[in-house]
Coordinates of N, CA, C and O in Angstrom, one line a residue:
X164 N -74.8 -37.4 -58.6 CA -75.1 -36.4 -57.6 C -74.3 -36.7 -56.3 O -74.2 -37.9 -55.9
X165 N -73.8 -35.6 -55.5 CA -72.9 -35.7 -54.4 C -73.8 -35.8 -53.3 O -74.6 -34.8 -53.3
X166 N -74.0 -37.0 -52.2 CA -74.7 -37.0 -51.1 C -73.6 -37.2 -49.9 O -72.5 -37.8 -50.2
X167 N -73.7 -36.8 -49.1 CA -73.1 -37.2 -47.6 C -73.9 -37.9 -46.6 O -75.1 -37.9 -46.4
X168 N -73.2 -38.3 -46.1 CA -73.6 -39.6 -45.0 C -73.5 -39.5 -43.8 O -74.2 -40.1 -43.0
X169 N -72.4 -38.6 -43.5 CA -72.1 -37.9 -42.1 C -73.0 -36.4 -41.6 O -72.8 -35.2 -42.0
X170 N -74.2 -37.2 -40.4 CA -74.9 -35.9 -40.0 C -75.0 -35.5 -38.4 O -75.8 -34.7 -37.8
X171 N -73.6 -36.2 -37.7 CA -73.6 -36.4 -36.5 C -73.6 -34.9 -36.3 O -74.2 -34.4 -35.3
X172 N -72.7 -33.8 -37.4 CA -72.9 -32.8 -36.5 C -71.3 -32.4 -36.6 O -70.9 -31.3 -37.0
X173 N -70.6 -33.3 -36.4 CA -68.7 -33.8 -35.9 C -68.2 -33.5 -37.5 O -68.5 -34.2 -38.4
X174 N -67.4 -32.7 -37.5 CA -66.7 -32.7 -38.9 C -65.7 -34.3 -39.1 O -64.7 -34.9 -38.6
X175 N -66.6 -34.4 -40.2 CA -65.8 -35.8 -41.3 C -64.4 -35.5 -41.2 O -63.6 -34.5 -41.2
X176 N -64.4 -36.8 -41.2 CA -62.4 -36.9 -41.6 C -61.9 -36.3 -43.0 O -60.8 -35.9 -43.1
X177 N -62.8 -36.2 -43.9 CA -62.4 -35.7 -45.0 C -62.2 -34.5 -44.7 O -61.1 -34.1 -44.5
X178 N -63.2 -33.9 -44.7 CA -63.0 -32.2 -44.4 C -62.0 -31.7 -43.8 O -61.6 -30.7 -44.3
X179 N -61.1 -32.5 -42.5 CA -59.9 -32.3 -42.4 C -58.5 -32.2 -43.3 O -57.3 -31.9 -43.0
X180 N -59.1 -32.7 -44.5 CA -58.2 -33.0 -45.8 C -58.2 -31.4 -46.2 O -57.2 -31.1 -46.8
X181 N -58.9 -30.6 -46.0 CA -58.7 -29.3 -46.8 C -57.9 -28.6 -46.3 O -57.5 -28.9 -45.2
X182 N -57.5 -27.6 -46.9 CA -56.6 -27.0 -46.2 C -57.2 -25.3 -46.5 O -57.1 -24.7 -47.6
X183 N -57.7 -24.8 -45.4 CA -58.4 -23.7 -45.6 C -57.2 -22.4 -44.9 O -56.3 -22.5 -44.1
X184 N -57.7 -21.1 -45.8 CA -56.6 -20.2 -45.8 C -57.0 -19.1 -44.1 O -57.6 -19.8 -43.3
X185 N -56.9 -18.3 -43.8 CA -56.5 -18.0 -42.7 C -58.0 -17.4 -42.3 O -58.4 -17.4 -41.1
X186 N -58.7 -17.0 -43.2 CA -60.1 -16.4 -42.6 C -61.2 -17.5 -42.9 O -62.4 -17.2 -43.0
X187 N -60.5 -19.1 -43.1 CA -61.3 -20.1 -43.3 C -61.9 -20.1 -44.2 O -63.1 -20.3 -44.1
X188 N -61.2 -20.0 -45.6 CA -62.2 -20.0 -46.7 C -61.1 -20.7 -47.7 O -60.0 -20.6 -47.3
X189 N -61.4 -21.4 -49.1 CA -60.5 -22.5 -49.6 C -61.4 -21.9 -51.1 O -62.6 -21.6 -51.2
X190 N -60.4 -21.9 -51.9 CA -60.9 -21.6 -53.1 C -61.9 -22.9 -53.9 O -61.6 -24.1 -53.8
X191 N -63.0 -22.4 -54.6 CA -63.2 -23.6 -55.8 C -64.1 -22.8 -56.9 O -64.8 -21.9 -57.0
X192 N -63.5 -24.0 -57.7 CA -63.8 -23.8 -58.8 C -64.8 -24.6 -59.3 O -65.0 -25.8 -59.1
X193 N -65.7 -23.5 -60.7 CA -66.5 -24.6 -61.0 C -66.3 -25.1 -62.5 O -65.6 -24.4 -63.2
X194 N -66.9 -26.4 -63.0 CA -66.6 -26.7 -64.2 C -67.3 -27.6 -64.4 O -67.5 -28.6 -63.8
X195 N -68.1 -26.9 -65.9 CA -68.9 -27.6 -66.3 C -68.5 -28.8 -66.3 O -67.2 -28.9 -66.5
X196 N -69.2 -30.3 -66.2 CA -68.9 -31.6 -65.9 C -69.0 -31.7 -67.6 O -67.9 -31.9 -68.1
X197 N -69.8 -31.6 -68.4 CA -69.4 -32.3 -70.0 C -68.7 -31.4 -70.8 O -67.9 -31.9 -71.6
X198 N -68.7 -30.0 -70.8 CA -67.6 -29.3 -71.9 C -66.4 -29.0 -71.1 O -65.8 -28.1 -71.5
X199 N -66.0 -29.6 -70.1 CA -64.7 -29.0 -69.5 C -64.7 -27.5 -69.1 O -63.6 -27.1 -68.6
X200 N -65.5 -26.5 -69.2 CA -65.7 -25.2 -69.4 C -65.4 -25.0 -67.6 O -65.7 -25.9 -66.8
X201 N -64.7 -23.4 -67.2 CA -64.1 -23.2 -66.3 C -65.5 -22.4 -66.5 O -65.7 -21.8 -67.5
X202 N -66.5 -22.5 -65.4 CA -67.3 -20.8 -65.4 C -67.3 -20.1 -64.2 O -68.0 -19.1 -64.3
X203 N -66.6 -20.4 -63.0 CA -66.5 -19.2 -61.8 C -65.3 -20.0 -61.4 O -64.9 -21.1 -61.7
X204 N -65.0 -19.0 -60.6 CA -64.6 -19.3 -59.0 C -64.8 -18.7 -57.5 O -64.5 -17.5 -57.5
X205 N -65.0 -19.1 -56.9 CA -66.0 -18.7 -55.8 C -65.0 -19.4 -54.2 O -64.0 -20.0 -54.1
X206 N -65.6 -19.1 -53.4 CA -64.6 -19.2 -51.8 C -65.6 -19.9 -51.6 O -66.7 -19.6 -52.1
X207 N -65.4 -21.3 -50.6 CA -66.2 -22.1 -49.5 C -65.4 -21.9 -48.0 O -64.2 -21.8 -47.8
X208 N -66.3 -21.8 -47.2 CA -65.8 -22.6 -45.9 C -66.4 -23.8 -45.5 O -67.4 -24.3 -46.1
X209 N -65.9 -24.3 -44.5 CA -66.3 -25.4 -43.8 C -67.9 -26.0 -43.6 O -68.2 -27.2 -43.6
X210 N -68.7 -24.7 -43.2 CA -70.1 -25.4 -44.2 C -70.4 -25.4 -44.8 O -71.3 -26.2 -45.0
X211 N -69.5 -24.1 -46.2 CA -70.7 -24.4 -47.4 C -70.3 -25.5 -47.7 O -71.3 -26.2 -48.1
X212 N -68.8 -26.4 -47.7 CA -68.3 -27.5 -48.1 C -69.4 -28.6 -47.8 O -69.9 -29.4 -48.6
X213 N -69.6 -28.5 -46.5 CA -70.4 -29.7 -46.0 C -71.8 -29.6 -46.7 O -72.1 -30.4 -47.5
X214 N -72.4 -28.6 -46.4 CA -74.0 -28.4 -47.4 C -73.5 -28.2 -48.5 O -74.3 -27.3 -48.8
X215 N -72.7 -28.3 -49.4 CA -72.3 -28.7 -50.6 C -72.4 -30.3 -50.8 O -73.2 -30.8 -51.6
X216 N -71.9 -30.8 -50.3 CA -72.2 -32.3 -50.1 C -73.2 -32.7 -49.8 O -73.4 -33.9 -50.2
X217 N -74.2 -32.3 -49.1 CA -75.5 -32.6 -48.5 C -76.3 -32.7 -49.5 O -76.7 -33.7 -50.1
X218 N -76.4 -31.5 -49.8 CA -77.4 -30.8 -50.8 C -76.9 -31.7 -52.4 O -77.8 -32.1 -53.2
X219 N -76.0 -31.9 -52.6 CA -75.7 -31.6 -54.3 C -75.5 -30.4 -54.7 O -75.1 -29.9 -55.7
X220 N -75.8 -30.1 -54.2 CA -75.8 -28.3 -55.1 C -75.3 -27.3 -54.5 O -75.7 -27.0 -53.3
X221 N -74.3 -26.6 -55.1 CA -72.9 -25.5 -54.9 C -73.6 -24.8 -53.8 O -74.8 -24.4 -54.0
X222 N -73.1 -24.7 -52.8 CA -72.9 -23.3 -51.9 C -71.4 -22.5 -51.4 O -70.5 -22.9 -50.7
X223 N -71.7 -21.5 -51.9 CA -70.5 -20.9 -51.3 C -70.5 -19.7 -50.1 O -71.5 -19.5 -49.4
X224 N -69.3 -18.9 -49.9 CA -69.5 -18.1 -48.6 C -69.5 -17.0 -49.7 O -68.9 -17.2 -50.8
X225 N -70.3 -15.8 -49.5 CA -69.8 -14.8 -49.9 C -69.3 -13.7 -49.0 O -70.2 -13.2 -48.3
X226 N -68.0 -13.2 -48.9 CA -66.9 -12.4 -48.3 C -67.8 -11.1 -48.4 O -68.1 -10.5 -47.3
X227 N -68.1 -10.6 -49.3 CA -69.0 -9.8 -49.5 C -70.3 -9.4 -48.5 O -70.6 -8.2 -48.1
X228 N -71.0 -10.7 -48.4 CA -72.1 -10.4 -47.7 C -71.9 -11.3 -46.2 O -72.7 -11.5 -45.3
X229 N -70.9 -11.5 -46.3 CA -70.5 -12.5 -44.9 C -71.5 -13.7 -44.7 O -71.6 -13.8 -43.5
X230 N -72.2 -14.5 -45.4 CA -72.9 -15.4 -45.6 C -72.8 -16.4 -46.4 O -72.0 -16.5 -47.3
X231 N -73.6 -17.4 -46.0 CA -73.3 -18.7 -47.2 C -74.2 -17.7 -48.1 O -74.9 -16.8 -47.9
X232 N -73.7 -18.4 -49.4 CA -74.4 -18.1 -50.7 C -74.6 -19.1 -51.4 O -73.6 -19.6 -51.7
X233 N -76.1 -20.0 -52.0 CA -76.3 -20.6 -52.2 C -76.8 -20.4 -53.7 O -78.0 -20.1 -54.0
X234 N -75.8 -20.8 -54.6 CA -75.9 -20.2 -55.6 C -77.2 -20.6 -56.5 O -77.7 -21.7 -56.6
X235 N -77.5 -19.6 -57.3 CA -78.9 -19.2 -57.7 C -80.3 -19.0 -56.8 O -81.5 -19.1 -57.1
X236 N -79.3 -18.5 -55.2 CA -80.4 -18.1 -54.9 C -81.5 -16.5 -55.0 O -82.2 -16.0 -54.1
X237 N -81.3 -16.2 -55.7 CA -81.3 -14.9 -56.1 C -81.9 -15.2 -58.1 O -83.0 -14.7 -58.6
X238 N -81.1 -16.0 -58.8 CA -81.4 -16.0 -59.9 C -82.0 -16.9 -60.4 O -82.9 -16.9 -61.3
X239 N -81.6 -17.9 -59.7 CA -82.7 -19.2 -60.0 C -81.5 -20.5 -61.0 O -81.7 -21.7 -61.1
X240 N -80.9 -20.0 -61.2 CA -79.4 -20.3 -61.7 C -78.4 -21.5 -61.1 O -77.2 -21.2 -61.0
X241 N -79.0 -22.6 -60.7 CA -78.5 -23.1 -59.4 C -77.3 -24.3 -60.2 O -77.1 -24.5 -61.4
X242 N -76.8 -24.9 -59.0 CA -75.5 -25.7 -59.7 C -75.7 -26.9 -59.4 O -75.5 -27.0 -58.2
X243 N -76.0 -27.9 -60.0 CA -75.7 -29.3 -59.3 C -74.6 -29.8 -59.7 O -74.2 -29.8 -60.8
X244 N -73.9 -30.3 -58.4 CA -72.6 -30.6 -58.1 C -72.6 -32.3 -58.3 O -72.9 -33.0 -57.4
X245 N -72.2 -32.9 -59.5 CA -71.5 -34.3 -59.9 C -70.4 -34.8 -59.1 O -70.5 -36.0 -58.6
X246 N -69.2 -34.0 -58.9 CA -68.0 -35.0 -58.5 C -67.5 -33.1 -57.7 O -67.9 -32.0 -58.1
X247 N -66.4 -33.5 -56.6 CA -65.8 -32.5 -56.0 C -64.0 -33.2 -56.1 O -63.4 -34.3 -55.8
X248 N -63.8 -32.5 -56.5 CA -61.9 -33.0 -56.2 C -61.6 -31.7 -55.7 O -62.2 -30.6 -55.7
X249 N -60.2 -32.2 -55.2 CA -59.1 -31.8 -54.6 C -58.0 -31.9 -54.9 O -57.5 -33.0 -55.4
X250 N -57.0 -30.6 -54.5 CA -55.6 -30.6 -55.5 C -54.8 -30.9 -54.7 O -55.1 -31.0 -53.5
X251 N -53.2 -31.3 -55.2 CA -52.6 -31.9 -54.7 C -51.9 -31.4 -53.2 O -51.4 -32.2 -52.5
X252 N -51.8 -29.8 -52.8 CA -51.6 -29.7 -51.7 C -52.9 -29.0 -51.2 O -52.8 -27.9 -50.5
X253 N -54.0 -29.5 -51.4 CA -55.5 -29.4 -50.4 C -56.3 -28.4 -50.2 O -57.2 -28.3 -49.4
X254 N -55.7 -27.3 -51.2 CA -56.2 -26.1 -51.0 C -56.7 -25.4 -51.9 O -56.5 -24.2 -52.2
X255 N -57.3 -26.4 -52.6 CA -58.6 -25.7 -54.1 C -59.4 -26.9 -54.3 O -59.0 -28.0 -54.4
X256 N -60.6 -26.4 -54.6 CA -61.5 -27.6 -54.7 C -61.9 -27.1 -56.1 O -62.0 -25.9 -56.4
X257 N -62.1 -28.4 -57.0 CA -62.5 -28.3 -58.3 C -64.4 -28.9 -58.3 O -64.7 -30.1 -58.0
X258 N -65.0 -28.2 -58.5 CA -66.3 -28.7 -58.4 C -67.0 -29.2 -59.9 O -67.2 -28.1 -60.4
X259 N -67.3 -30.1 -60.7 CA -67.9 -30.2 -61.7 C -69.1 -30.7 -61.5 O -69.5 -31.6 -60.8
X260 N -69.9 -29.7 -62.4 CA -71.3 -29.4 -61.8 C -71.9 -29.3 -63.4 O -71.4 -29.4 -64.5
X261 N -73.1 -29.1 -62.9 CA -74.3 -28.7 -64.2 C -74.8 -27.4 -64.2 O -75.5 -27.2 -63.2
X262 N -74.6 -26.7 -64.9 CA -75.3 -25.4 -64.9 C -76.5 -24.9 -64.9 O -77.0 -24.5 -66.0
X263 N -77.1 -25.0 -64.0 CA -79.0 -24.8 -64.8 C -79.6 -23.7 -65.0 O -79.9 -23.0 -64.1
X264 N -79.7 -23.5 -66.4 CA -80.3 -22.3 -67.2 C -79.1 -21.6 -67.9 O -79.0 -20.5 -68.4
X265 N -77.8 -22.7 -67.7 CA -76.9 -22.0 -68.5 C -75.8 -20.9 -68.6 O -74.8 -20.7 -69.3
X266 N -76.6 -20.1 -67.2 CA -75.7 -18.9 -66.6 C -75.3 -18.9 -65.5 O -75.9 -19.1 -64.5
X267 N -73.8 -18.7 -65.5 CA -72.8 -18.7 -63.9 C -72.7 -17.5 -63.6 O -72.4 -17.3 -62.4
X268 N -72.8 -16.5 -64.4 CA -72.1 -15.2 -64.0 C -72.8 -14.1 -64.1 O -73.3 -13.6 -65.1
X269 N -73.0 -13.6 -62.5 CA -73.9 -12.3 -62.8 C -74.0 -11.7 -63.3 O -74.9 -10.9 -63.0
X270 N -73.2 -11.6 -64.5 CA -73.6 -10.9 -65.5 C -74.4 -11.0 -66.5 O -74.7 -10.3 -67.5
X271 N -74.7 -11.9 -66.1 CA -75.5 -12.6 -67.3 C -75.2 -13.3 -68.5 O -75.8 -13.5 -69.5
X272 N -73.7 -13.7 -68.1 CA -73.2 -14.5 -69.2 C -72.7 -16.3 -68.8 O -72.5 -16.7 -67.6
X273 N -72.6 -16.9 -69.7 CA -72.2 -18.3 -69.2 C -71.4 -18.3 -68.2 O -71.9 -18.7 -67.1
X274 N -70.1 -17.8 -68.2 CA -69.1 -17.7 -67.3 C -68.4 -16.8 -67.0 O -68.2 -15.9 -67.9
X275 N -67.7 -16.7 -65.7 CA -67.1 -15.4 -65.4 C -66.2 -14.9 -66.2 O -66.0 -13.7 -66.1
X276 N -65.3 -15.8 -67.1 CA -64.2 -15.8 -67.8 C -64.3 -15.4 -69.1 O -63.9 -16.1 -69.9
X277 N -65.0 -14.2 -69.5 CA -65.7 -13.6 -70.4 C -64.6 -13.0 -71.1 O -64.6 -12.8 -72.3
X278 N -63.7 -12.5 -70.1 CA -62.6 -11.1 -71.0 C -61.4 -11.8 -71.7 O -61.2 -12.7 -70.9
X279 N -60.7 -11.9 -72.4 CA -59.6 -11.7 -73.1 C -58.6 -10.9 -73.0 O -58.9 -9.7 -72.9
X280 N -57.5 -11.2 -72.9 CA -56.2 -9.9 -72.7 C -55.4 -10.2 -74.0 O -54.5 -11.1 -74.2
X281 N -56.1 -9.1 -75.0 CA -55.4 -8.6 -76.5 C -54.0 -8.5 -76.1 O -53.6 -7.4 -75.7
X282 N -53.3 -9.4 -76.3 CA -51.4 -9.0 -76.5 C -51.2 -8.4 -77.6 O -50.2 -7.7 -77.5
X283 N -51.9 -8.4 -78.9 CA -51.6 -8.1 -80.0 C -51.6 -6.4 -80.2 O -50.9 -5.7 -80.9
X284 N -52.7 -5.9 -79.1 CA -53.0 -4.6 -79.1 C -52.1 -4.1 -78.2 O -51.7 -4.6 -77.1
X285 N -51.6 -2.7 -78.7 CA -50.6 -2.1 -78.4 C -51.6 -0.5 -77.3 O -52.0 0.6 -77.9
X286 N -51.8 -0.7 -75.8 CA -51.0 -1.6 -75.2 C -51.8 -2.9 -75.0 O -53.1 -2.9 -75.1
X287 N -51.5 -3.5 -74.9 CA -52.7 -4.8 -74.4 C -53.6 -4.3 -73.8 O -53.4 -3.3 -73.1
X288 N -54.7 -4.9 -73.9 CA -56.2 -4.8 -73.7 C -57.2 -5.9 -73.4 O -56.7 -7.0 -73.8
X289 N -58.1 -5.9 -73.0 CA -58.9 -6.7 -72.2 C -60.4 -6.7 -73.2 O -61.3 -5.7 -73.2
X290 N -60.4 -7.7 -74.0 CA -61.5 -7.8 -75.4 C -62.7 -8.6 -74.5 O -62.4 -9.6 -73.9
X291 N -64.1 -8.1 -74.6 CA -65.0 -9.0 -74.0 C -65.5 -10.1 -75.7 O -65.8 -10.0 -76.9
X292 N -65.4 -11.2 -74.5 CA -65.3 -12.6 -75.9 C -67.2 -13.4 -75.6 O -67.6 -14.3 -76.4
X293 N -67.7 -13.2 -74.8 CA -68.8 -14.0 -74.4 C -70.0 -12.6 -74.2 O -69.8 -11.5 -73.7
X294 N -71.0 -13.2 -74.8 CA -72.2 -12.4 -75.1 C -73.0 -12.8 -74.0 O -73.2 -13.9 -73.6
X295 N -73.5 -11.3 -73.6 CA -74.6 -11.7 -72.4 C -75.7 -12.6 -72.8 O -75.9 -12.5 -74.0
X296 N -76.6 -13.5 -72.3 CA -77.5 -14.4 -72.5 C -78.6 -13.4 -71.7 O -79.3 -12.5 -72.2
X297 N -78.6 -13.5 -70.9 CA -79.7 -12.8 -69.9 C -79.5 -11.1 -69.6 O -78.3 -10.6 -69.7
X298 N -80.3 -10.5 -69.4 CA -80.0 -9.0 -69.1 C -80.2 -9.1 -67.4 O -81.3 -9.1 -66.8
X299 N -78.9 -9.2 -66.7 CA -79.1 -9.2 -65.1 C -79.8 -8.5 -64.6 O -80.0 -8.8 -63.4
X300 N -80.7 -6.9 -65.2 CA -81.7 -6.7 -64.1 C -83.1 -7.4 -64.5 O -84.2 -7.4 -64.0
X301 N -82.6 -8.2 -65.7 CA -84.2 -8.7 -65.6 C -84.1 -10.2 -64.8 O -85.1 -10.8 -64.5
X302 N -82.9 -10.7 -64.5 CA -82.8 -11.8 -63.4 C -82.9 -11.5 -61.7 O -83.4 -12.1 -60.8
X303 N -82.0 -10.2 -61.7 CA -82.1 -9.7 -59.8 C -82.7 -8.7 -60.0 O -82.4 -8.0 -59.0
X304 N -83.7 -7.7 -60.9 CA -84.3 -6.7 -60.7 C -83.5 -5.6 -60.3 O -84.1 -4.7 -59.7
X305 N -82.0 -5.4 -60.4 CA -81.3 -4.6 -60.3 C -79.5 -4.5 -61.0 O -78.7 -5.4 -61.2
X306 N -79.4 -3.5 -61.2 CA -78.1 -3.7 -62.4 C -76.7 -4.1 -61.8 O -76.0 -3.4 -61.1
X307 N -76.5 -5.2 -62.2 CA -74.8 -5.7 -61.7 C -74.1 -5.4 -62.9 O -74.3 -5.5 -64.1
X308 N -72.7 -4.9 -61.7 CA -71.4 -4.8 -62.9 C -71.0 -6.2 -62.9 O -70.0 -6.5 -63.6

């Protein structure tokens, strides 16, 4: 589990290692820590990064709602965060985490990475490869695409 140690307040020297894009937000990704499995990708800024570290457990911004998003808070779906890396020019964070209850994706499936692009099909096409697990209005009580 990821803890932090710095609560002065004063952004860590690390955090200066990122390299965040112009509206302050740095990509990451998550992945399951034992099957290697990619199941989202999601935007942080500068806090969720830091309460990411705090916590153990994924927070991101959502651009959408202009807020941190602390994921599964809504579904109960939450992420604990094992190890965080960083790529080699500082501007993607790889998160390998634990999935709890199995589902990353509002859709109600393991991971966002559901669709397939059929080359074989003339014209190419977009095949869904992962079966919903959950029915999302019965997790947010309302229908997500």
């Amino acid at each position: 589990m990821i803890a932090a140690t710095d609560s002065s307040g004063v952004s860590p020297a690390w955090l200066a290692e990122l390299t965040f894009d112009a509206q302050g937000l740095i990509p990451a990704i998550a992945q399951d820590a034992d099957s290697g499995t990619i199941l989202m990708v999601a935007w942080m800024n500068a806090e969720a990064v830091q309460e990411t570290v705090r916590t153990g457990c994924a927070v991101y911004y959502s651009r959408s709602r202009q807020r941190l998003w602390r994921k599964g808070e809504e579904s109960g779906h939450i992420q604990q965060v094992h190890d965080i890396r960083l790529d080699c020019d500082g501007d993607v964070l790889l998160l390998k985490i634990t999935q709890i209850g199995g589902i990353a994706c509002h859709t109600g499936r393991q991971r966002c990475f559901y669709r397939h692009l059929d080359l074989a099909a003339k014209p190419p096409q977009w095949l869904i490869q992962d079966p919903i697990l959950k029915d999302p209005q019965s997790i947010y009580g309302t229908p997500k695409s």
